[in-house]
Every structure is written in C-alpha cells, then in structure tokens.
C-alpha cells in the first residue's frame, strides 16, 4: 500500500517517525509531506524519512494564513503524483488532501481548544483518534487510545537515549540543569493566548541561573534573554528528548514539551493562558498524576521552581510516578501501524475504543 503522512511541526515528525520506518520495512511505499516550520526539515533529514516540503511558515501570528493558498496548491500536486491509499495527519491539510483525492484520512488530534481545525477537518475523516483524556466527542467515527500522541515516541518500548547527553552538553555528571522553553504563540490556535512576558522571562532565568545551569529554547525568531547567563542550544534538535530526560526541571509556557518531560520522568512547570478551568485533558491528567504543575500565577511558578530545584530526591520520585503512569498506556506507534495495515478501519484495532466524553 501507499501511505502519506503530514508533519506540519517538529512534534509531528516524532509522532510518525517510527510508524513510517516500520511500514517501509514491511515493503510499503511511504511519503511524508512536511512544512518548513521550526526544525521540522532538520528532523526529517536527520531520521532519513522519505519526504517533500510543501511550504514554509514563520513563528509570527497570521504568517500561516498568508501561505495557505501556496501550501494547498503544492499539497494537492504532491498527492496527485503519489496517489496514496491512506492519509494520516492532524488537521485541515490532511483532511482536504483526502477529500480532493478521494483518499481515506485518519486524523490524530489531541487539543480540544483547536475547534477551527475540528470544524474544517472532521467531515472528511474516515477515523479520528484522540487520547483517552480528550474532553470532546467529535463524531461517530471518533475513537480513543490510552495514552498521548507523545507515547508514539516516548513510550518505554521505543525510547532510549541516543547519546551521552551530559558529555554532549559539557556538563559534570551531577550538575543540575534546567530547560526553559518559550513559545512564539504564532500558530492559528494560539491567537488570543500568551505566556511569559519579556520581563517575566528575564526574572525567571535570573532566579533559575542562581540555582542551576540554564538552557533556554526560545521559539521566537528573536531571543529576548539578552546578556543573561544561559547556555545556548547548540546541539541537533533531534537530541532534545535526551536533554529533557536528564534535566532536573523544565519550565515552559508551551505545550508539547511539557508532556514530553512528564513522560521522561522530569518535573515540569507549565504556565500560559490556556491553564484554567477549560484546560486540555492531557495536562489536567498529568497534573492529577503529580507529573506536572499547571500554574497561572508567576509567583507560584517561581516558588514551585525553587522548591523542585531544592529537592534532591525529585528526579527519582518522578521516574517512579512516570513508570506507574505509563504501565497501562499504549505504544501509539503500534496503534498507527495497525490502523494503517487495516486500511483505516479502526474498529479492527483492539487497542482503540469508541470515544465517550469523560464525566
């Protein structure tokens, strides 16, 4: 069979990379359509995935909307050339490519607030897959799996460190270090939302720098930490999970990396305007399990970060909590491959169940 995967962000490359390799090893033809956004292209090349780039997108608000017509033209051309039997993706690009080419589409969604994506994509999907924590019922063909999209690449069955990351970073064996991740808030689903202000960023980094080595990963096009004492991220982005696994703490106003830290057993603090009563189900569940802290107040962020960095036993306890949490979660790569081999007929896949909204 011929399978087409959409990777619009770096996280999508990680989501599908092992499934693409497995399907190729079985003799199937696979093509990944990628968007040049962040380090997406770097990751596609690093993992040697068969890919074409359909367009680019900046990190400023509304930059995506300006590029949409060109993206769709390139996507439709690529789909006509490749003639896939099944398409996988996370939104409108995949759904509309399937509609135009009359190809079945499997959508894998994990964010309840992205309602626009749901509206424009679900009518064209053969099946919709979401984590077990997803708080909306989208359609009759909506199924859930026990896990998150990140369990496709961070489940213990598939993830293992690729390098001695402390040596790679030039760190001592017992040196504490913190990863700070700042979001650009440039995606369409980020409109109206925000995270740390430049002043808060500086205050946060100064406090963390007094207690540990600090690595700053800023998605913005222009770094804003000035002359603060931080280490640059001068390693390949494919190694970021190895870095997270060894870190003492992650502090972020972004989303995906917080889940990744939790699944790697690293304490994580998340603070942005999504936090609150209508927060996404995966972050509510991870906090319930004691793996992350969702905090609106900047004072609470500072206090919690100080507390965790002063706790020398935190990493060991987090690893135990992570192991307990993942004990009954699926390796999502296995699920994706099973769905592919069943031509998108998800009812034949034992690890998927009909979605019902959590009480």
mmCIF file of C-alpha atoms in Angstrom:
data_model
loop_
_atom_site.group_PDB
_atom_site.id
_atom_site.type_symbol
_atom_site.label_atom_id
_atom_site.label_comp_id
_atom_site.label_asym_id
_atom_site.label_seq_id
_atom_site.Cartn_x
_atom_site.Cartn_y
_atom_site.Cartn_z
ATOM 1 C CA UNK A 1 0.000 0.000 0.000
ATOM 2 C CA UNK A 2 0.914 3.656 -0.289
ATOM 3 C CA UNK A 3 0.783 5.814 2.841
ATOM 4 C CA UNK A 4 1.029 9.601 3.133
ATOM 5 C CA UNK A 5 1.851 11.334 6.429
ATOM 6 C CA UNK A 6 1.625 15.071 7.186
ATOM 7 C CA UNK A 7 4.249 16.601 9.500
ATOM 8 C CA UNK A 8 3.387 20.270 9.965
ATOM 9 C CA UNK A 9 5.507 20.735 13.103
ATOM 10 C CA UNK A 10 8.582 19.094 14.650
ATOM 11 C CA UNK A 11 6.329 17.181 17.067
ATOM 12 C CA UNK A 12 4.533 15.555 14.113
ATOM 13 C CA UNK A 13 7.849 14.182 12.826
ATOM 14 C CA UNK A 14 8.402 12.448 16.161
ATOM 15 C CA UNK A 15 4.795 11.247 16.199
ATOM 16 C CA UNK A 16 5.075 9.378 12.903
ATOM 17 C CA UNK A 17 8.798 8.608 12.510
ATOM 18 C CA UNK A 18 8.727 5.053 13.876
ATOM 19 C CA UNK A 19 5.492 4.150 12.065
ATOM 20 C CA UNK A 20 6.989 5.356 8.764
ATOM 21 C CA UNK A 21 10.060 3.197 9.315
ATOM 22 C CA UNK A 22 8.004 0.119 10.229
ATOM 23 C CA UNK A 23 5.746 0.438 7.200
ATOM 24 C CA UNK A 24 8.768 0.896 4.930
ATOM 25 C CA UNK A 25 10.386 -2.194 6.439
ATOM 26 C CA UNK A 26 7.224 -4.141 5.554
ATOM 27 C CA UNK A 27 7.619 -3.114 1.923
ATOM 28 C CA UNK A 28 5.010 -0.360 1.731
ATOM 29 C CA UNK A 29 5.543 2.949 -0.089
ATOM 30 C CA UNK A 30 5.538 5.935 2.253
ATOM 31 C CA UNK A 31 5.791 9.693 1.683
ATOM 32 C CA UNK A 32 5.965 12.378 4.358
ATOM 33 C CA UNK A 33 4.746 15.853 3.423
ATOM 34 C CA UNK A 34 6.432 18.357 5.708
ATOM 35 C CA UNK A 35 6.173 22.062 6.424
ATOM 36 C CA UNK A 36 9.368 24.041 6.923
ATOM 37 C CA UNK A 37 8.477 25.254 10.412
ATOM 38 C CA UNK A 38 10.960 25.354 13.282
ATOM 39 C CA UNK A 39 13.241 22.327 12.977
ATOM 40 C CA UNK A 40 10.789 20.121 11.048
ATOM 41 C CA UNK A 41 13.016 19.847 7.975
ATOM 42 C CA UNK A 42 16.104 19.169 10.099
ATOM 43 C CA UNK A 43 14.322 16.294 11.814
ATOM 44 C CA UNK A 44 13.010 14.782 8.574
ATOM 45 C CA UNK A 45 16.563 14.778 7.221
ATOM 46 C CA UNK A 46 18.094 13.506 10.471
ATOM 47 C CA UNK A 47 15.764 10.490 10.564
ATOM 48 C CA UNK A 48 16.162 9.970 6.812
ATOM 49 C CA UNK A 49 12.405 9.879 6.219
ATOM 50 C CA UNK A 50 11.145 9.971 2.601
ATOM 51 C CA UNK A 51 9.772 13.489 2.414
ATOM 52 C CA UNK A 52 8.824 16.534 0.379
ATOM 53 C CA UNK A 53 8.425 20.057 1.768
ATOM 54 C CA UNK A 54 5.162 21.659 0.691
ATOM 55 C CA UNK A 55 5.885 25.132 2.072
ATOM 56 C CA UNK A 56 7.137 27.178 4.986
ATOM 57 C CA UNK A 57 5.648 29.070 7.902
ATOM 58 C CA UNK A 58 7.098 31.663 10.270
ATOM 59 C CA UNK A 59 6.538 31.979 14.000
ATOM 60 C CA UNK A 60 4.700 35.316 13.853
ATOM 61 C CA UNK A 61 0.943 35.476 14.213
ATOM 62 C CA UNK A 62 -1.051 35.080 10.999
ATOM 63 C CA UNK A 63 2.029 34.051 8.969
ATOM 64 C CA UNK A 64 0.333 30.719 8.273
ATOM 65 C CA UNK A 65 -2.769 32.298 6.770
ATOM 66 C CA UNK A 66 -0.717 34.232 4.199
ATOM 67 C CA UNK A 67 0.848 30.987 2.984
ATOM 68 C CA UNK A 68 -2.244 28.775 2.910
ATOM 69 C CA UNK A 69 -3.047 29.088 -0.834
ATOM 70 C CA UNK A 70 0.510 28.125 -1.832
ATOM 71 C CA UNK A 71 0.570 25.270 0.670
ATOM 72 C CA UNK A 72 -2.642 23.773 -0.689
ATOM 73 C CA UNK A 73 -1.513 24.015 -4.304
ATOM 74 C CA UNK A 74 1.716 22.187 -3.503
ATOM 75 C CA UNK A 75 -0.062 19.615 -1.351
ATOM 76 C CA UNK A 76 -2.668 18.764 -3.989
ATOM 77 C CA UNK A 77 0.054 18.375 -6.633
ATOM 78 C CA UNK A 78 2.076 16.057 -4.397
ATOM 79 C CA UNK A 79 -0.975 13.958 -3.551
ATOM 80 C CA UNK A 80 -1.892 13.559 -7.213
ATOM 81 C CA UNK A 81 1.663 12.401 -8.001
ATOM 82 C CA UNK A 82 1.964 9.982 -5.101
ATOM 83 C CA UNK A 83 -1.595 8.523 -5.255
ATOM 84 C CA UNK A 84 -1.814 7.363 -1.610
ATOM 85 C CA UNK A 85 -4.176 4.649 -0.394
ATOM 86 C CA UNK A 86 -4.408 6.184 3.092
ATOM 87 C CA UNK A 87 -3.503 9.576 4.593
ATOM 88 C CA UNK A 88 -2.521 10.377 8.199
ATOM 89 C CA UNK A 89 -2.467 13.879 9.645
ATOM 90 C CA UNK A 90 -3.599 16.235 12.396
ATOM 91 C CA UNK A 91 -5.877 18.761 10.725
ATOM 92 C CA UNK A 92 -7.155 20.519 7.644
ATOM 93 C CA UNK A 93 -4.239 19.828 5.298
ATOM 94 C CA UNK A 94 -4.614 16.057 5.593
ATOM 95 C CA UNK A 95 -8.409 16.133 5.576
ATOM 96 C CA UNK A 96 -8.663 18.336 2.483
ATOM 97 C CA UNK A 97 -5.953 16.408 0.645
ATOM 98 C CA UNK A 98 -8.045 13.303 1.231
ATOM 99 C CA UNK A 99 -11.241 15.000 0.106
ATOM 100 C CA UNK A 100 -9.718 16.266 -3.156
ATOM 101 C CA UNK A 101 -8.017 12.946 -3.968
ATOM 102 C CA UNK A 102 -10.866 10.786 -2.611
ATOM 103 C CA UNK A 103 -8.456 9.067 -0.249
ATOM 104 C CA UNK A 104 -9.430 7.858 3.253
ATOM 105 C CA UNK A 105 -7.973 10.018 6.020
ATOM 106 C CA UNK A 106 -7.099 9.167 9.627
ATOM 107 C CA UNK A 107 -6.811 12.213 11.877
ATOM 108 C CA UNK A 108 -4.893 12.086 15.145
ATOM 109 C CA UNK A 109 -5.968 15.014 17.340
ATOM 110 C CA UNK A 110 -5.055 15.921 20.913
ATOM 111 C CA UNK A 111 -6.066 19.542 21.518
ATOM 112 C CA UNK A 112 -9.641 20.370 22.486
ATOM 113 C CA UNK A 113 -9.296 24.183 22.041
ATOM 114 C CA UNK A 114 -8.420 23.937 18.327
ATOM 115 C CA UNK A 115 -12.088 23.992 17.342
ATOM 116 C CA UNK A 116 -11.440 25.534 13.916
ATOM 117 C CA UNK A 117 -9.278 22.544 12.963
ATOM 118 C CA UNK A 118 -12.036 20.197 14.087
ATOM 119 C CA UNK A 119 -14.715 22.003 12.080
ATOM 120 C CA UNK A 120 -12.755 22.061 8.807
ATOM 121 C CA UNK A 121 -11.299 18.565 9.057
ATOM 122 C CA UNK A 122 -13.671 16.088 10.731
ATOM 123 C CA UNK A 123 -16.269 15.920 7.896
ATOM 124 C CA UNK A 124 -13.588 14.392 5.644
ATOM 125 C CA UNK A 125 -12.110 11.867 8.085
ATOM 126 C CA UNK A 126 -12.614 8.137 7.891
ATOM 127 C CA UNK A 127 -11.500 7.916 11.521
ATOM 128 C CA UNK A 128 -10.475 10.313 14.296
ATOM 129 C CA UNK A 129 -8.101 9.130 17.024
ATOM 130 C CA UNK A 130 -7.546 11.005 20.288
ATOM 131 C CA UNK A 131 -6.002 10.358 23.702
ATOM 132 C CA UNK A 132 -8.200 8.847 26.414
ATOM 133 C CA UNK A 133 -8.236 12.220 28.189
ATOM 134 C CA UNK A 134 -9.738 14.152 25.254
ATOM 135 C CA UNK A 135 -12.706 16.148 26.550
ATOM 136 C CA UNK A 136 -14.863 16.372 23.411
ATOM 137 C CA UNK A 137 -16.855 13.837 21.411
ATOM 138 C CA UNK A 138 -16.231 14.851 17.799
ATOM 139 C CA UNK A 139 -18.156 12.322 15.696
ATOM 140 C CA UNK A 140 -19.405 8.749 15.431
ATOM 141 C CA UNK A 141 -16.028 7.724 13.994
ATOM 142 C CA UNK A 142 -14.098 9.181 16.965
ATOM 143 C CA UNK A 143 -12.002 6.603 18.832
ATOM 144 C CA UNK A 144 -9.619 6.882 21.764
ATOM 145 C CA UNK A 145 -6.395 5.176 22.806
ATOM 146 C CA UNK A 146 -4.882 5.008 26.278
ATOM 147 C CA UNK A 147 -2.004 7.428 26.044
ATOM 148 C CA UNK A 148 -0.978 10.674 24.387
ATOM 149 C CA UNK A 149 0.453 11.413 20.957
ATOM 150 C CA UNK A 150 3.850 11.519 22.652
ATOM 151 C CA UNK A 151 3.578 7.823 23.561
ATOM 152 C CA UNK A 152 4.334 7.130 19.879
ATOM 153 C CA UNK A 153 7.965 8.081 20.543
ATOM 154 C CA UNK A 154 8.483 8.285 24.312
ATOM 155 C CA UNK A 155 6.823 5.042 25.385
ATOM 156 C CA UNK A 156 9.409 2.784 27.098
ATOM 157 C CA UNK A 157 9.013 0.274 24.247
ATOM 158 C CA UNK A 158 10.505 2.723 21.736
ATOM 159 C CA UNK A 159 12.509 5.423 23.521
ATOM 160 C CA UNK A 160 16.088 5.069 24.659
ATOM 161 C CA UNK A 161 18.784 7.783 24.885
ATOM 162 C CA UNK A 162 20.865 8.027 21.731
ATOM 163 C CA UNK A 163 23.994 9.725 23.150
ATOM 164 C CA UNK A 164 25.729 10.574 26.415
ATOM 165 C CA UNK A 165 23.954 13.899 26.583
ATOM 166 C CA UNK A 166 25.903 15.255 29.555
ATOM 167 C CA UNK A 167 29.143 14.819 27.636
ATOM 168 C CA UNK A 168 27.473 16.380 24.592
ATOM 169 C CA UNK A 169 26.466 19.415 26.669
ATOM 170 C CA UNK A 170 29.759 19.682 28.554
ATOM 171 C CA UNK A 171 28.119 19.086 31.925
ATOM 172 C CA UNK A 172 29.532 17.408 35.016
ATOM 173 C CA UNK A 173 27.908 14.068 35.993
ATOM 174 C CA UNK A 174 25.996 15.590 38.949
ATOM 175 C CA UNK A 175 25.484 19.109 37.597
ATOM 176 C CA UNK A 176 21.906 20.303 37.877
ATOM 177 C CA UNK A 177 20.467 21.907 34.784
ATOM 178 C CA UNK A 178 17.128 23.381 33.826
ATOM 179 C CA UNK A 179 15.491 23.646 30.413
ATOM 180 C CA UNK A 180 13.409 26.767 29.826
ATOM 181 C CA UNK A 181 11.122 26.671 26.801
ATOM 182 C CA UNK A 182 9.393 29.807 25.476
ATOM 183 C CA UNK A 183 6.603 29.659 22.909
ATOM 184 C CA UNK A 184 6.296 32.099 19.998
ATOM 185 C CA UNK A 185 2.464 31.825 20.099
ATOM 186 C CA UNK A 186 2.409 32.195 16.320
ATOM 187 C CA UNK A 187 0.121 29.309 15.361
ATOM 188 C CA UNK A 188 -3.514 29.865 14.441
ATOM 189 C CA UNK A 189 -4.673 28.059 17.600
ATOM 190 C CA UNK A 190 -2.503 30.436 19.698
ATOM 191 C CA UNK A 191 -4.356 33.594 18.627
ATOM 192 C CA UNK A 192 -5.562 35.337 21.772
ATOM 193 C CA UNK A 193 -3.193 33.371 24.026
ATOM 194 C CA UNK A 194 0.170 34.136 25.560
ATOM 195 C CA UNK A 195 2.784 33.119 28.085
ATOM 196 C CA UNK A 196 5.655 34.789 29.934
ATOM 197 C CA UNK A 197 6.255 38.475 29.182
ATOM 198 C CA UNK A 198 9.838 39.549 28.355
ATOM 199 C CA UNK A 199 10.197 40.966 31.879
ATOM 200 C CA UNK A 200 8.971 37.729 33.468
ATOM 201 C CA UNK A 201 11.278 35.706 31.227
ATOM 202 C CA UNK A 202 14.283 37.630 32.464
ATOM 203 C CA UNK A 203 13.242 37.356 36.112
ATOM 204 C CA UNK A 204 12.648 33.618 35.755
ATOM 205 C CA UNK A 205 16.018 32.951 34.091
ATOM 206 C CA UNK A 206 17.883 35.037 36.670
ATOM 207 C CA UNK A 207 16.341 33.060 39.540
ATOM 208 C CA UNK A 208 16.971 29.671 37.902
ATOM 209 C CA UNK A 209 20.530 30.643 36.995
ATOM 210 C CA UNK A 210 21.364 31.150 40.678
ATOM 211 C CA UNK A 211 20.437 27.517 41.368
ATOM 212 C CA UNK A 212 21.376 25.542 38.248
ATOM 213 C CA UNK A 213 22.783 25.705 34.737
ATOM 214 C CA UNK A 214 20.079 27.053 32.417
ATOM 215 C CA UNK A 215 19.425 26.149 28.777
ATOM 216 C CA UNK A 216 16.937 28.428 27.014
ATOM 217 C CA UNK A 217 14.992 27.241 23.986
ATOM 218 C CA UNK A 218 13.067 30.183 22.567
ATOM 219 C CA UNK A 219 10.734 29.509 19.637
ATOM 220 C CA UNK A 220 10.552 33.211 18.863
ATOM 221 C CA UNK A 221 12.526 34.473 15.904
ATOM 222 C CA UNK A 222 14.465 36.789 18.193
ATOM 223 C CA UNK A 223 15.987 35.724 21.515
ATOM 224 C CA UNK A 224 14.988 38.025 24.361
ATOM 225 C CA UNK A 225 17.191 36.905 27.247
ATOM 226 C CA UNK A 226 19.917 39.397 26.376
ATOM 227 C CA UNK A 227 23.131 39.041 28.330
ATOM 228 C CA UNK A 228 21.761 36.578 30.889
ATOM 229 C CA UNK A 229 23.974 33.666 31.888
ATOM 230 C CA UNK A 230 22.426 30.844 29.874
ATOM 231 C CA UNK A 231 23.752 28.031 27.703
ATOM 232 C CA UNK A 232 22.806 28.068 24.009
ATOM 233 C CA UNK A 233 21.029 25.066 22.478
ATOM 234 C CA UNK A 234 23.875 24.300 20.097
ATOM 235 C CA UNK A 235 23.101 20.599 19.589
ATOM 236 C CA UNK A 236 20.927 18.902 16.984
ATOM 237 C CA UNK A 237 17.189 19.284 17.794
ATOM 238 C CA UNK A 238 16.775 15.503 17.464
ATOM 239 C CA UNK A 239 18.594 15.214 20.816
ATOM 240 C CA UNK A 240 16.109 17.355 22.746
ATOM 241 C CA UNK A 241 14.423 14.364 24.412
ATOM 242 C CA UNK A 242 17.767 13.120 25.693
ATOM 243 C CA UNK A 243 18.286 16.592 27.164
ATOM 244 C CA UNK A 244 14.840 16.615 28.771
ATOM 245 C CA UNK A 245 15.360 13.152 30.243
ATOM 246 C CA UNK A 246 18.491 14.305 32.087
ATOM 247 C CA UNK A 247 17.223 17.748 33.163
ATOM 248 C CA UNK A 248 16.346 18.497 36.776
ATOM 249 C CA UNK A 249 13.413 20.658 35.695
ATOM 250 C CA UNK A 250 11.517 22.063 32.708
ATOM 251 C CA UNK A 251 9.789 25.443 32.935
ATOM 252 C CA UNK A 252 7.717 26.343 29.871
ATOM 253 C CA UNK A 253 4.869 28.426 28.525
ATOM 254 C CA UNK A 254 4.440 25.987 25.658
ATOM 255 C CA UNK A 255 2.567 22.675 25.457
ATOM 256 C CA UNK A 256 4.111 19.589 23.837
ATOM 257 C CA UNK A 257 7.463 19.738 25.614
ATOM 258 C CA UNK A 258 5.704 19.697 28.989
ATOM 259 C CA UNK A 259 4.050 16.380 28.157
ATOM 260 C CA UNK A 260 7.369 15.065 26.849
ATOM 261 C CA UNK A 261 9.125 15.964 30.109
ATOM 262 C CA UNK A 262 6.419 14.213 32.121
ATOM 263 C CA UNK A 263 6.731 11.026 30.067
ATOM 264 C CA UNK A 264 10.506 11.128 30.572
ATOM 265 C CA UNK A 265 10.195 11.457 34.351
ATOM 266 C CA UNK A 266 11.338 15.087 34.574
ATOM 267 C CA UNK A 267 9.447 17.582 36.781
ATOM 268 C CA UNK A 268 7.757 20.224 34.616
ATOM 269 C CA UNK A 269 6.060 23.551 35.232
ATOM 270 C CA UNK A 270 3.649 24.894 32.610
ATOM 271 C CA UNK A 271 2.337 28.455 32.669
ATOM 272 C CA UNK A 272 0.303 30.120 29.919
ATOM 273 C CA UNK A 273 -3.187 31.459 29.318
ATOM 274 C CA UNK A 274 -4.524 28.008 28.400
ATOM 275 C CA UNK A 275 -4.202 26.999 32.060
ATOM 276 C CA UNK A 276 -7.562 27.130 33.823
ATOM 277 C CA UNK A 277 -10.994 25.550 34.023
ATOM 278 C CA UNK A 278 -11.103 24.767 30.277
ATOM 279 C CA UNK A 279 -7.583 23.360 30.053
ATOM 280 C CA UNK A 280 -6.745 20.419 27.800
ATOM 281 C CA UNK A 281 -7.462 16.996 29.245
ATOM 282 C CA UNK A 282 -3.920 15.665 28.910
ATOM 283 C CA UNK A 283 -2.481 18.424 31.108
ATOM 284 C CA UNK A 284 -5.230 18.014 33.694
ATOM 285 C CA UNK A 285 -4.474 14.285 33.857
ATOM 286 C CA UNK A 286 -0.697 14.751 34.091
ATOM 287 C CA UNK A 287 -1.135 17.181 36.974
ATOM 288 C CA UNK A 288 -3.545 14.769 38.688
ATOM 289 C CA UNK A 289 -0.812 12.140 38.493
ATOM 290 C CA UNK A 290 1.694 14.533 40.060
ATOM 291 C CA UNK A 291 3.890 14.728 36.972
ATOM 292 C CA UNK A 292 3.463 18.416 36.059
ATOM 293 C CA UNK A 293 2.329 21.694 37.634
ATOM 294 C CA UNK A 294 -0.111 23.910 35.689
ATOM 295 C CA UNK A 295 0.225 27.404 37.167
ATOM 296 C CA UNK A 296 -1.245 30.751 36.114
ATOM 297 C CA UNK A 297 0.445 32.916 38.746
ATOM 298 C CA UNK A 298 4.045 33.861 38.027
ATOM 299 C CA UNK A 299 4.750 33.987 41.769
ATOM 300 C CA UNK A 300 3.552 30.384 42.001
ATOM 301 C CA UNK A 301 5.851 29.430 39.108
ATOM 302 C CA UNK A 302 8.860 30.946 40.867
ATOM 303 C CA UNK A 303 8.035 29.315 44.188
ATOM 304 C CA UNK A 304 7.411 25.883 42.661
ATOM 305 C CA UNK A 305 10.638 26.025 40.633
ATOM 306 C CA UNK A 306 12.660 26.906 43.722
ATOM 307 C CA UNK A 307 11.006 24.082 45.641
ATOM 308 C CA UNK A 308 11.741 21.464 42.995
ATOM 309 C CA UNK A 309 15.359 22.514 42.500
ATOM 310 C CA UNK A 310 15.940 22.288 46.253
ATOM 311 C CA UNK A 311 14.528 18.739 46.340
ATOM 312 C CA UNK A 312 17.386 16.321 45.617
ATOM 313 C CA UNK A 313 15.022 13.336 45.542
ATOM 314 C CA UNK A 314 12.594 14.779 42.996
ATOM 315 C CA UNK A 315 14.028 13.070 39.905
ATOM 316 C CA UNK A 316 13.878 9.598 41.452
ATOM 317 C CA UNK A 317 10.276 10.092 42.613
ATOM 318 C CA UNK A 318 9.231 11.454 39.222
ATOM 319 C CA UNK A 319 10.728 8.422 37.480
ATOM 320 C CA UNK A 320 8.645 6.134 39.704
ATOM 321 C CA UNK A 321 5.491 8.154 39.024
ATOM 322 C CA UNK A 322 6.209 8.108 35.308
ATOM 323 C CA UNK A 323 6.639 4.330 35.316
ATOM 324 C CA UNK A 324 3.356 3.856 37.171
ATOM 325 C CA UNK A 325 1.520 6.184 34.817
ATOM 326 C CA UNK A 326 2.805 4.506 31.648
ATOM 327 C CA UNK A 327 2.177 0.962 32.878
ATOM 328 C CA UNK A 328 -1.208 0.724 31.108
ATOM 329 C CA UNK A 329 -0.572 3.146 28.238
ATOM 330 C CA UNK A 330 -0.182 2.012 24.638
ATOM 331 C CA UNK A 331 2.800 2.330 22.366
ATOM 332 C CA UNK A 332 0.995 4.596 19.896
ATOM 333 C CA UNK A 333 3.333 3.642 17.062
ATOM 334 C CA UNK A 334 1.912 0.107 17.219
ATOM 335 C CA UNK A 335 -1.604 1.536 17.009
ATOM 336 C CA UNK A 336 -0.769 3.722 13.994
ATOM 337 C CA UNK A 337 0.782 0.773 12.162
ATOM 338 C CA UNK A 338 -2.227 -1.443 12.932
ATOM 339 C CA UNK A 339 -4.603 1.245 11.671
ATOM 340 C CA UNK A 340 -2.512 1.598 8.501
ATOM 341 C CA UNK A 341 -2.497 -2.125 7.823
ATOM 342 C CA UNK A 342 -6.269 -2.264 8.355
ATOM 343 C CA UNK A 343 -6.761 0.491 5.756
ATOM 344 C CA UNK A 344 -8.024 2.913 8.390
ATOM 345 C CA UNK A 345 -10.705 0.541 9.696
ATOM 346 C CA UNK A 346 -10.096 1.339 13.361
ATOM 347 C CA UNK A 347 -12.839 -0.957 14.662
ATOM 348 C CA UNK A 348 -10.489 -3.854 13.875
ATOM 349 C CA UNK A 349 -7.776 -2.463 16.175
ATOM 350 C CA UNK A 350 -8.122 -3.894 19.674
ATOM 351 C CA UNK A 351 -6.384 -1.005 21.472
ATOM 352 C CA UNK A 352 -8.914 1.574 20.208
ATOM 353 C CA UNK A 353 -12.334 2.160 21.767
ATOM 354 C CA UNK A 354 -15.307 4.333 20.898
ATOM 355 C CA UNK A 355 -14.820 7.733 22.492
ATOM 356 C CA UNK A 356 -17.088 8.984 25.251
ATOM 357 C CA UNK A 357 -16.632 12.335 26.972
ATOM 358 C CA UNK A 358 -15.150 11.908 30.463
ATOM 359 C CA UNK A 359 -17.573 12.610 33.291
#
